């Protein structure tokens, strides 16, 4: 399918042929008929992508602060790799479209053939097919055209701005900035019975506002006109829909407001405010959050959890529906704002138009009718490579986030890994971008494609945690060797299913418990290889906080204990040389709680794990103390080791090595039949069950 993407680092904009996204529960696959380029918002994104690194930093100081915090916690080199990987990841453009449902996931509430309008950056893209969560999708009334329906996102934004302003019948409201959202706001206010004054420095837009119902629309002398229209009292409310870095629109809104008036900021404008007019008029300053309640809430937008109507009357989805009803009634006429059309294949010309002096407002992208054919979910990126990899021993990656691209794939290559056949991600643009950048023959969005491919023997799974067990089972049942990034499962039920599949399969299964293969771990194991007494071990992790909104805390992540503490349980089990038999946990409950765990192993060794999510990032992340017969080993962050015995202590520093390359090397050897599995199945299961018991 054709889709627009932009590289955020280089600013290059292009139309690519990418695989169609897959549809899960609570989502629909929409064949797009038309999508709207939101000239103001999208031009800002395009311009920012084209700017230098310094320009990006100046534009997003909030992200710069985040990066600096990570540098202090993790060091410059690893953070730099992550930042540049993020910048090199292509981004989709677009967030408002109309089309037809061609696949409906379980629980979506939609049916194949429904005409729908869809919203959301990253979901309602300029693409022939889009997988859209149910709360970002609404049915289109029969008398509303696809063109008008494609304005649904901008209409919801305008409607939410009006709701935040809370105008009453007969009030005078100023709309400052008459772009697409401003002009729609004019019509919504008129439908609400308000006296509307529109302002834009562009006289043509002011004229268009008058044509669309504004009582007064001007491009100069705003303050004097508002004073005349309100008998010197000032506007009851001012809705700022301009898009500019300037602080003038926000401060001018205060100057033209009446005593105790309302100023609502909808557009992206400067907000260095002059205190005096806000203070002396006791103004109510309000910010409108995009489409409405639910915006930026993953539980609402991505997971489909609606807000109860009696408590949240107008969510973003209900705003979308209300806007389309007004269009159906003829009280809002967005089609009149269309100035240009382009086929999706020529989409770069549409963006080039915005760099010229030619006037424009709504730019529509049209899609060919043949998008109703079955979508392709596997696309060859390098035509010649596929023929070379169509042989036993080819490798696929399922999931290709930051860890997979910055750690796992480099480890695979350093370990002598072979042909990279397919990369599978849920979104088409990330699959295509990963294949192109990292040399995979194919970009794929359906894991079933690689499970069914006899040319693929090895599969690396690095998806979010909730899918690990199910994907591992499918891969094992398909006869594939599986390298599964931790954790193995989130609960005992999932673990039971993995165990059944693994015991019935002759394939290799391993989990990314890499620390047991670190050079310093192997050195400690060798030191205590012939011991006649149990070990006493302490493992301290300065984990630090993770934002509450992170996916790690959601059902996808399963929480930090299952997702990360499994590493430390496995390390201690490896050093003890025996499985954990008993565990006890002491910690406050909560999504990001610290943990103190006590473990007893089959050989009698005991250990504590102190997993601290509070503290200070200046302390190294991991410190391990191992007390054994006649010797003590201390490992600091896998970059230094101390061995104390016979009254002497020897210290050595080395480049940090947590064992990723060695683990992948052993997995590949096992997959070729040259060695046993890196970690036997019973150990994988015992470590996983112990970790689940700690969660």
XYZ file of C-alpha atoms in Angstrom:
695
model
C 0.000 0.000 0.000
C 1.054 3.606 -0.534
C 1.803 5.684 2.552
C 3.500 9.002 3.303
C 6.478 8.952 5.666
C 9.006 11.490 6.821
C 12.431 10.926 8.318
C 12.527 13.141 11.391
C 16.304 13.434 11.312
C 16.873 14.292 7.651
C 13.467 15.806 6.884
C 13.110 13.681 3.722
C 9.444 13.229 2.780
C 8.335 10.449 0.432
C 5.581 8.052 -0.577
C 6.495 4.396 0.022
C 4.932 1.017 -0.746
C 4.522 -0.559 2.685
C 2.686 -3.615 4.014
C -0.819 -3.064 5.335
C -1.088 -2.975 9.142
C -2.620 -5.902 10.973
C -5.807 -5.606 12.970
C -6.158 -6.785 16.536
C -9.055 -6.849 18.961
C -10.873 -3.550 19.310
C -9.595 -2.201 15.986
C -10.795 -1.939 12.414
C -8.899 -1.953 9.144
C -10.058 0.974 7.049
C -9.556 1.311 3.309
C -9.069 5.061 2.963
C -11.058 6.943 0.347
C -9.809 10.430 1.178
C -7.656 12.058 3.851
C -7.155 15.676 4.801
C -3.801 17.412 5.113
C -4.095 19.671 8.121
C -1.995 22.450 6.666
C -1.190 24.223 9.936
C -0.280 21.240 12.115
C 1.376 19.138 9.420
C 3.392 22.015 8.028
C 4.809 22.601 11.504
C 5.799 18.907 11.714
C 7.373 18.971 8.256
C 9.249 22.203 8.945
C 10.529 20.879 12.287
C 11.737 17.666 10.642
C 13.654 19.700 8.065
C 15.347 21.848 10.704
C 18.819 21.179 12.103
C 19.413 19.290 15.350
C 19.885 22.647 17.046
C 16.602 23.850 15.577
C 14.824 20.747 16.834
C 16.326 21.263 20.289
C 15.179 24.887 20.402
C 11.693 23.898 19.280
C 11.349 21.070 21.842
C 13.190 22.061 25.028
C 11.002 19.584 26.950
C 12.544 16.687 25.015
C 16.027 18.110 25.528
C 15.427 18.064 29.293
C 14.318 14.424 29.088
C 17.467 13.504 27.166
C 19.709 15.270 29.692
C 18.066 13.376 32.551
C 18.723 10.094 30.717
C 22.356 11.080 30.056
C 22.891 11.612 33.779
C 21.315 8.242 34.522
C 22.668 6.087 31.676
C 25.671 7.903 30.212
C 26.171 9.795 26.969
C 26.939 6.994 24.494
C 23.889 4.749 25.071
C 21.513 7.707 25.205
C 23.004 9.168 22.017
C 22.403 5.847 20.251
C 18.787 5.829 21.387
C 18.215 9.450 20.370
C 19.626 8.997 16.878
C 17.722 5.731 16.460
C 14.545 7.609 17.381
C 15.339 10.442 14.998
C 16.000 7.959 12.196
C 12.682 6.195 12.722
C 10.258 7.289 9.979
C 7.100 9.015 11.163
C 3.705 8.798 9.457
C 1.843 11.972 8.555
C -1.872 12.641 8.689
C -4.562 12.290 11.331
C -7.981 12.744 9.702
C -9.638 10.570 7.044
C -12.746 8.862 5.717
C -13.028 5.359 4.331
C -14.657 1.934 4.555
C -14.158 -0.867 7.088
C -12.754 -3.975 5.367
C -11.767 -5.928 8.503
C -13.265 -5.684 11.993
C -11.438 -6.997 15.044
C -13.244 -8.644 17.947
C -15.026 -6.123 20.124
C -14.608 -3.234 17.683
C -18.352 -2.592 17.396
C -18.053 -2.032 13.636
C -18.949 -4.205 10.646
C -17.312 -4.765 7.289
C -18.712 -2.223 4.829
C -19.313 0.566 7.378
C -18.410 4.037 6.127
C -16.302 5.624 8.837
C -14.351 8.734 9.697
C -11.155 8.256 11.685
C -8.869 10.416 13.816
C -5.514 10.204 15.500
C -1.867 10.871 14.705
C -0.150 7.549 14.076
C -3.451 5.764 13.414
C -5.433 7.768 10.838
C -2.471 8.275 8.527
C -2.166 9.299 4.903
C -2.157 5.652 3.832
C -4.288 3.336 1.728
C -5.020 1.186 4.793
C -5.141 2.130 8.459
C -5.690 0.023 11.582
C -7.750 2.309 13.810
C -8.765 1.739 17.463
C -12.517 1.746 17.957
C -12.637 4.936 20.049
C -10.987 6.911 17.237
C -13.504 5.799 14.645
C -17.145 6.887 14.009
C -19.790 5.987 11.439
C -20.507 8.569 8.748
C -24.137 9.658 8.222
C -25.457 8.618 4.808
C -25.893 12.194 3.579
C -22.339 13.269 4.505
C -19.723 13.002 1.747
C -16.349 11.378 2.267
C -14.748 14.780 1.693
C -16.741 16.371 4.510
C -16.258 13.359 6.791
C -12.488 13.581 6.339
C -12.614 16.841 8.345
C -13.705 14.890 11.437
C -10.517 15.439 13.462
C -10.336 19.160 12.830
C -14.058 19.394 13.505
C -13.634 17.652 16.862
C -10.758 19.983 17.772
C -12.868 23.031 16.899
C -15.874 21.653 18.772
C -13.819 20.931 21.897
C -12.518 24.511 21.820
C -16.098 25.775 21.728
C -17.064 23.468 24.603
C -14.173 24.749 26.719
C -15.247 28.345 25.982
C -18.773 27.405 27.179
C -20.578 30.129 25.182
C -24.223 30.908 25.911
C -26.904 32.056 23.477
C -26.300 35.613 22.352
C -22.740 36.015 23.655
C -20.101 37.712 21.530
C -17.173 35.436 20.770
C -14.010 36.333 18.871
C -12.221 33.676 16.814
C -8.579 34.713 16.376
C -6.959 32.842 13.476
C -9.111 31.783 10.527
C -7.381 28.704 9.241
C -9.252 25.419 8.932
C -9.993 25.045 12.645
C -10.829 28.726 13.041
C -13.324 28.686 10.146
C -14.992 25.560 11.481
C -15.138 27.243 14.910
C -16.974 30.183 13.336
C -19.713 27.892 12.034
C -19.969 25.953 15.293
C -20.415 29.176 17.261
C -23.102 30.378 14.871
C -24.870 27.036 15.314
C -24.708 27.795 19.054
C -26.462 31.152 18.636
C -23.462 33.405 19.233
C -22.429 36.712 17.709
C -19.144 35.819 16.002
C -16.255 38.133 15.197
C -13.497 36.529 13.137
C -9.961 37.868 12.818
C -7.056 36.873 10.594
C -4.272 39.009 9.101
C -5.089 37.392 5.734
C -7.989 39.390 4.145
C -9.039 36.428 1.986
C -9.600 34.274 5.054
C -11.562 37.032 6.730
C -13.760 37.215 3.627
C -14.260 33.438 3.696
C -15.271 33.655 7.370
C -18.018 36.148 6.436
C -19.196 33.774 3.709
C -19.365 30.971 6.290
C -21.516 32.951 8.713
C -19.316 35.268 10.796
C -21.192 38.435 11.773
C -17.967 40.421 11.454
C -14.662 39.267 9.983
C -11.662 41.567 9.731
C -7.920 41.546 9.127
C -7.038 44.809 10.916
C -8.181 47.022 13.825
C -9.371 44.103 15.947
C -9.453 45.989 19.247
C -11.500 48.918 17.925
C -13.964 46.694 16.055
C -14.576 44.524 19.129
C -15.064 47.658 21.249
C -17.646 48.990 18.761
C -19.474 45.657 18.523
C -19.706 45.246 22.318
C -20.434 48.850 23.356
C -16.948 49.023 24.850
C -17.438 46.014 27.147
C -15.200 43.561 25.280
C -15.806 40.023 24.061
C -17.433 37.461 26.313
C -14.942 34.889 25.072
C -11.972 34.740 22.715
C -10.986 31.444 21.087
C -7.422 31.558 19.762
C -7.084 29.171 16.802
C -4.003 30.790 15.273
C -0.816 28.839 14.603
C 2.270 30.923 15.320
C 5.203 31.123 17.716
C 4.272 34.727 18.428
C 2.798 35.688 21.806
C 0.645 38.401 20.211
C -2.588 36.393 19.673
C -2.787 35.258 23.312
C -2.018 38.711 24.717
C -4.302 40.444 22.218
C -7.096 38.099 23.334
C -6.742 39.467 26.863
C -6.852 43.072 25.628
C -10.177 42.603 23.822
C -11.913 40.558 26.545
C -14.552 41.898 28.894
C -14.166 41.842 32.647
C -14.238 38.178 33.812
C -14.204 36.992 30.205
C -12.775 33.685 28.941
C -9.706 33.157 26.783
C -9.392 29.706 25.232
C -6.164 28.587 23.549
C -6.745 25.996 20.834
C -3.921 26.689 18.385
C -0.163 26.322 18.863
C 0.746 29.869 19.831
C 3.326 31.539 22.021
C 2.209 31.900 25.619
C 4.581 34.378 27.229
C 1.648 36.284 28.723
C 1.397 39.901 29.825
C 0.089 39.711 33.381
C -1.675 43.076 33.586
C -4.656 42.562 31.246
C -5.307 39.052 32.579
C -5.031 40.256 36.156
C -7.004 43.492 35.889
C -9.873 41.849 33.990
C -9.732 38.719 36.160
C -9.810 36.633 33.015
C -10.355 32.904 32.892
C -7.546 31.387 30.786
C -8.350 27.913 29.484
C -6.474 25.470 27.261
C -8.407 23.115 25.036
C -6.912 19.613 24.813
C -7.205 18.714 21.166
C -10.199 16.487 20.295
C -11.526 16.261 23.839
C -11.479 13.984 26.911
C -9.648 10.752 26.134
C -6.927 12.439 24.114
C -3.426 11.268 25.126
C -4.925 8.548 27.365
C -3.680 5.164 26.065
C -6.409 3.342 27.986
C -9.030 5.291 26.037
C -7.395 5.693 22.646
C -5.429 2.475 22.216
C -7.110 0.009 24.576
C -10.672 1.123 23.858
C -11.851 1.838 27.416
C -14.618 4.426 27.095
C -15.468 7.037 29.724
C -19.014 6.629 31.155
C -21.350 9.100 29.426
C -23.081 10.275 32.628
C -19.707 11.392 33.997
C -17.899 12.492 30.822
C -20.555 13.651 28.402
C -18.241 14.657 25.560
C -15.272 12.421 24.815
C -13.201 12.803 21.669
C -15.267 10.105 19.929
C -18.554 11.732 20.929
C -17.204 15.082 19.711
C -16.437 13.437 16.356
C -19.997 12.100 16.167
C -21.500 15.463 17.141
C -19.481 17.247 14.467
C -20.662 14.866 11.748
C -24.292 15.351 12.891
C -23.908 19.100 12.431
C -22.468 18.476 8.972
C -25.397 16.170 8.156
C -27.814 18.929 9.225
C -26.054 21.447 6.982
C -25.040 23.720 9.850
C -21.336 23.134 9.226
C -20.036 22.972 5.646
C -16.391 21.899 5.622
C -16.384 20.985 1.895
C -16.262 24.715 1.133
C -12.763 24.857 2.579
C -11.238 22.470 -0.003
C -8.814 24.237 -2.312
C -6.640 21.433 -3.746
C -6.676 17.670 -4.410
C -3.874 15.233 -5.143
C -3.741 11.470 -5.611
C -1.830 9.714 -2.835
C 0.919 8.779 -5.301
C 1.626 12.517 -5.765
C 1.379 13.437 -2.087
C 4.844 15.017 -2.026
C 3.514 17.611 -4.490
C 0.807 18.497 -1.977
C 3.398 19.259 0.686
C 5.542 21.144 -1.829
C 2.532 23.370 -2.513
C 2.638 24.571 1.083
C 6.148 25.937 0.446
C 4.908 28.195 -2.370
C 3.030 31.492 -2.320
C -0.093 29.905 -3.795
C -3.086 30.308 -1.428
C -4.435 27.080 0.062
C -6.623 25.821 2.858
C -7.833 22.224 2.873
C -5.720 19.891 0.743
C -7.277 16.488 0.084
C -5.503 13.259 -0.812
C -7.492 10.744 -2.861
C -6.953 6.984 -2.899
C -7.527 4.504 -5.732
C -10.617 2.316 -5.679
C -8.513 -0.855 -5.832
C -7.676 -0.404 -2.126
C -10.722 -2.651 -1.579
C -8.640 -5.633 -2.739
C -7.155 -7.898 -0.016
C -4.316 -6.014 1.688
C -0.742 -7.256 1.374
C 1.005 -7.737 4.698
C 4.433 -8.680 3.369
C 6.429 -6.448 1.033
C 9.807 -7.169 -0.543
C 12.149 -4.304 0.237
C 15.289 -5.707 -1.386
C 14.228 -7.782 -4.361
C 17.574 -9.565 -4.823
C 18.017 -10.399 -1.145
C 14.901 -12.536 -0.826
C 16.250 -15.080 -3.311
C 19.479 -15.328 -1.356
C 17.706 -15.822 1.970
C 15.151 -18.367 0.759
C 17.091 -21.141 2.404
C 17.023 -22.931 5.709
C 18.728 -20.782 8.289
C 17.103 -17.442 7.484
C 16.107 -15.272 10.442
C 13.090 -13.123 11.258
C 12.623 -10.527 13.974
C 9.134 -10.043 15.400
C 9.025 -6.684 17.148
C 11.699 -4.138 16.414
C 11.713 -1.468 19.066
C 14.652 0.363 20.550
C 16.123 -2.665 22.357
C 15.901 -4.902 19.298
C 17.576 -2.400 17.004
C 20.197 -1.020 19.390
C 21.163 -4.172 21.333
C 19.707 -7.408 19.993
C 20.423 -6.965 16.283
C 24.021 -5.772 16.860
C 24.513 -8.799 19.147
C 23.133 -11.059 16.410
C 25.588 -9.649 13.892
C 28.526 -9.779 16.319
C 27.670 -13.411 17.030
C 27.952 -14.273 13.337
C 24.250 -14.367 12.537
C 23.259 -15.059 8.936
C 20.536 -13.926 6.552
C 17.955 -11.420 7.736
C 14.790 -12.385 5.923
C 11.880 -10.556 7.557
C 11.151 -7.928 10.165
C 7.638 -7.980 11.614
C 6.013 -5.027 13.369
C 2.353 -4.158 13.871
C 2.625 -0.891 11.938
C 3.490 -0.744 8.274
C 5.763 2.273 8.374
C 7.961 0.873 11.144
C 8.264 -2.492 9.353
C 9.278 -0.861 6.091
C 11.665 1.571 7.769
C 13.367 -1.193 9.761
C 13.735 -3.435 6.706
C 15.194 -0.647 4.617
C 17.609 0.636 7.264
C 18.831 -2.676 8.674
C 18.858 -4.851 5.574
C 15.915 -7.217 6.019
C 14.639 -8.667 2.757
C 10.995 -8.137 3.643
C 8.787 -5.848 5.701
C 5.914 -7.768 7.303
C 3.011 -6.875 9.602
C 1.528 -10.352 10.202
C 3.603 -12.796 12.314
C 1.743 -15.678 10.670
C 3.682 -14.951 7.493
C 7.008 -15.914 9.070
C 5.580 -18.839 11.036
C 4.369 -20.351 7.756
C 7.615 -19.694 5.858
C 9.778 -22.821 5.607
C 12.813 -20.713 4.664
C 12.865 -19.173 8.148
C 14.354 -21.333 10.873
C 15.141 -18.807 13.632
C 12.844 -16.200 15.099
C 13.787 -13.430 17.537
C 10.757 -12.124 19.437
C 11.099 -8.647 20.952
C 7.515 -7.437 21.174
C 5.765 -6.016 24.216
C 5.552 -8.468 27.078
C 1.909 -9.519 26.890
C 2.432 -11.140 23.471
C 5.598 -13.101 24.332
C 4.034 -16.379 25.434
C 1.506 -16.613 22.589
C 4.097 -15.818 19.914
C 6.578 -18.289 21.404
C 3.934 -21.037 21.346
C 3.043 -20.329 17.714
C 6.701 -20.256 16.685
C 7.508 -23.515 18.473
C 4.459 -25.225 16.985
C 5.659 -24.076 13.572
C 9.030 -25.741 14.195
C 11.058 -22.556 14.596
C 13.992 -21.955 16.923
C 12.941 -19.156 19.261
C 14.987 -16.452 20.961
C 12.459 -14.715 23.190
C 13.362 -11.442 24.838
C 12.391 -11.608 28.510
C 9.982 -12.284 30.145
C 8.916 -15.746 29.051
C 5.352 -15.188 30.293
C 3.346 -12.816 32.487
C 1.460 -15.423 34.508
C 1.363 -19.124 35.281
C -1.354 -19.866 32.728
C 0.744 -18.436 29.908
C 3.783 -20.261 31.233
C 1.899 -23.585 31.240
C 1.065 -23.142 27.537
C 4.686 -22.383 26.703
C 5.839 -25.446 28.632
C 3.454 -27.734 26.711
C 4.613 -26.334 23.360
C 8.305 -26.457 24.292
C 8.222 -30.049 25.553
C 6.405 -31.149 22.379
C 8.908 -29.419 20.103
C 12.407 -30.349 19.035
C 13.213 -26.686 18.390
C 15.458 -24.546 20.565
C 13.821 -22.106 22.973
C 15.821 -19.577 24.893
C 15.013 -16.370 26.762
C 17.113 -13.214 26.857
C 18.579 -13.883 30.309
C 21.931 -12.558 29.185
C 23.582 -11.701 32.502
C 24.472 -15.329 33.209
C 26.721 -15.171 30.104
C 28.578 -11.999 31.086
C 32.363 -12.565 31.425
C 32.308 -11.472 35.077
C 29.488 -13.906 35.833
C 31.425 -16.763 34.285
C 34.488 -15.766 36.324
C 32.457 -15.847 39.550
C 30.968 -19.228 38.652
C 34.431 -20.657 38.054
C 35.693 -19.353 41.403
C 32.962 -21.221 43.294
C 32.779 -24.260 41.017
C 34.171 -26.693 43.592
C 32.614 -25.196 46.706
C 31.270 -27.470 49.425
C 28.923 -24.942 51.059
C 26.047 -22.702 49.977
C 26.450 -19.109 48.805
C 25.040 -15.916 50.301
C 24.282 -13.329 47.638
C 23.002 -9.747 47.495
C 21.838 -8.120 44.257
C 21.059 -4.391 44.449
C 19.432 -2.607 41.507
C 19.154 1.178 41.368
C 16.258 0.925 38.922
C 14.887 4.458 39.167
C 11.332 5.516 38.358
C 9.453 4.883 35.127
C 6.582 7.292 34.291
C 3.194 5.940 35.333
C 1.878 6.314 31.777
C 4.546 3.965 30.396
C 3.329 0.782 28.694
C 5.482 -1.170 31.164
C 2.846 -0.551 33.850
C -0.062 -1.531 31.579
C -1.431 -4.946 30.682
C 1.043 -4.944 27.792
C 4.008 -4.720 30.129
C 2.789 -6.699 33.106
C 4.718 -4.523 35.545
C 8.391 -4.060 36.287
C 8.916 -7.120 38.474
C 7.922 -9.695 35.869
C 9.475 -7.602 33.123
C 12.893 -6.932 34.666
C 13.455 -8.706 37.975
C 13.462 -12.011 36.066
C 16.983 -11.022 34.906
C 18.260 -10.958 38.469
C 16.516 -14.143 39.553
C 18.149 -15.915 36.614
C 21.597 -14.495 37.406
C 21.417 -15.702 41.006
C 20.175 -19.103 39.877
C 23.098 -19.373 37.439
C 25.688 -18.529 40.107
C 24.102 -20.877 42.628
C 23.958 -23.549 39.949
C 20.499 -24.595 41.088
C 16.884 -23.443 40.690
C 15.035 -21.195 43.157
C 12.895 -23.265 45.551
C 11.332 -20.592 47.772
C 10.747 -16.863 47.373
C 9.381 -14.142 49.635
C 8.627 -10.532 48.761
C 8.470 -7.384 50.834
C 7.350 -4.210 49.133
C 4.571 -1.638 49.078
C 1.939 -2.401 46.483
C 1.752 -0.100 43.476
C 2.497 0.105 39.760
C 6.076 1.260 40.292
C 6.868 -0.131 43.735
C 10.296 -1.056 45.029
C 10.931 -4.668 45.962
C 13.015 -6.578 48.470
C 12.978 -10.300 47.704
C 14.490 -13.264 49.530
C 15.257 -16.454 47.585
C 16.392 -19.915 48.642
C 17.924 -22.251 46.070
C 17.962 -26.026 45.831
C 21.620 -26.232 46.940
C 20.869 -24.231 50.114
C 22.205 -20.903 48.812
C 20.223 -17.798 49.769
C 19.984 -14.394 48.123
C 18.320 -11.031 48.413
C 17.244 -8.789 45.580
C 16.835 -5.114 46.421
C 15.060 -3.482 43.485
C 14.805 0.237 44.241
C 12.696 2.574 42.126
C 13.543 5.518 44.395
C 16.908 7.098 45.039
C 19.299 8.919 42.765
C 20.518 8.104 39.266
C 24.119 9.032 40.031
C 24.674 5.597 41.606
C 25.535 2.739 39.231
C 22.553 0.602 38.336
C 23.619 -2.871 39.521
C 25.861 -4.143 42.316
C 26.246 -7.804 43.217
C 27.933 -9.317 46.281
C 28.608 -13.056 46.385
C 29.879 -14.585 49.631
C 31.226 -18.108 49.307
C 33.658 -20.460 51.071
C 36.918 -18.535 51.435
C 36.114 -15.838 48.891
C 33.925 -12.807 48.141
C 33.119 -11.491 44.672
C 31.732 -8.014 44.074
C 30.531 -7.050 40.582
C 29.697 -3.415 39.883
C 27.473 -2.803 36.859
C 29.331 -5.538 34.948
C 32.166 -3.095 34.389
C 34.308 -3.852 37.433
C 34.958 -6.917 39.579
C 36.599 -7.393 43.005
C 37.749 -10.777 44.270
C 38.712 -11.063 47.937
C 40.423 -14.197 49.212
C 43.426 -15.150 51.343
C 43.299 -11.706 52.927
C 43.799 -9.858 49.644
C 41.473 -8.014 47.276
C 42.099 -7.700 43.553
C 40.118 -5.193 41.492
C 39.751 -5.065 37.728
C 37.806 -2.802 35.409
C 36.638 -3.720 31.927
C 34.275 -2.533 29.252
C 30.718 -3.261 30.344
C 29.556 -6.592 28.951
C 26.237 -8.035 30.111
C 26.523 -11.138 27.979
C 24.157 -10.353 25.104
C 26.568 -11.372 22.338
C 27.580 -14.602 24.077
C 23.946 -15.590 24.635
C 23.036 -15.004 20.971
C 26.151 -16.893 19.874
C 25.151 -19.909 21.986
C 21.577 -19.740 20.723
C 22.724 -19.793 17.095
C 25.058 -22.720 17.821
C 22.181 -24.630 19.408
C 19.898 -23.779 16.506
C 22.461 -25.332 14.127
C 22.707 -28.461 16.272
C 26.277 -27.709 17.324
C 25.559 -27.185 21.030
C 22.829 -27.663 23.638
C 20.320 -24.887 24.350
C 21.986 -21.977 26.198
C 19.570 -22.384 29.121
C 17.699 -25.623 29.659
C 13.905 -25.548 29.682
C 13.534 -26.530 33.348
C 15.680 -23.557 34.374
C 13.699 -21.164 32.149
C 10.484 -22.387 33.743
C 11.718 -22.329 37.354
C 13.146 -18.814 37.017
C 9.950 -17.590 35.374
C 7.689 -19.165 37.996
C 9.781 -17.688 40.819
C 9.596 -14.234 39.245
C 5.838 -14.476 38.721
C 5.519 -15.423 42.401
C 7.372 -12.213 43.318
C 5.076 -9.972 41.253
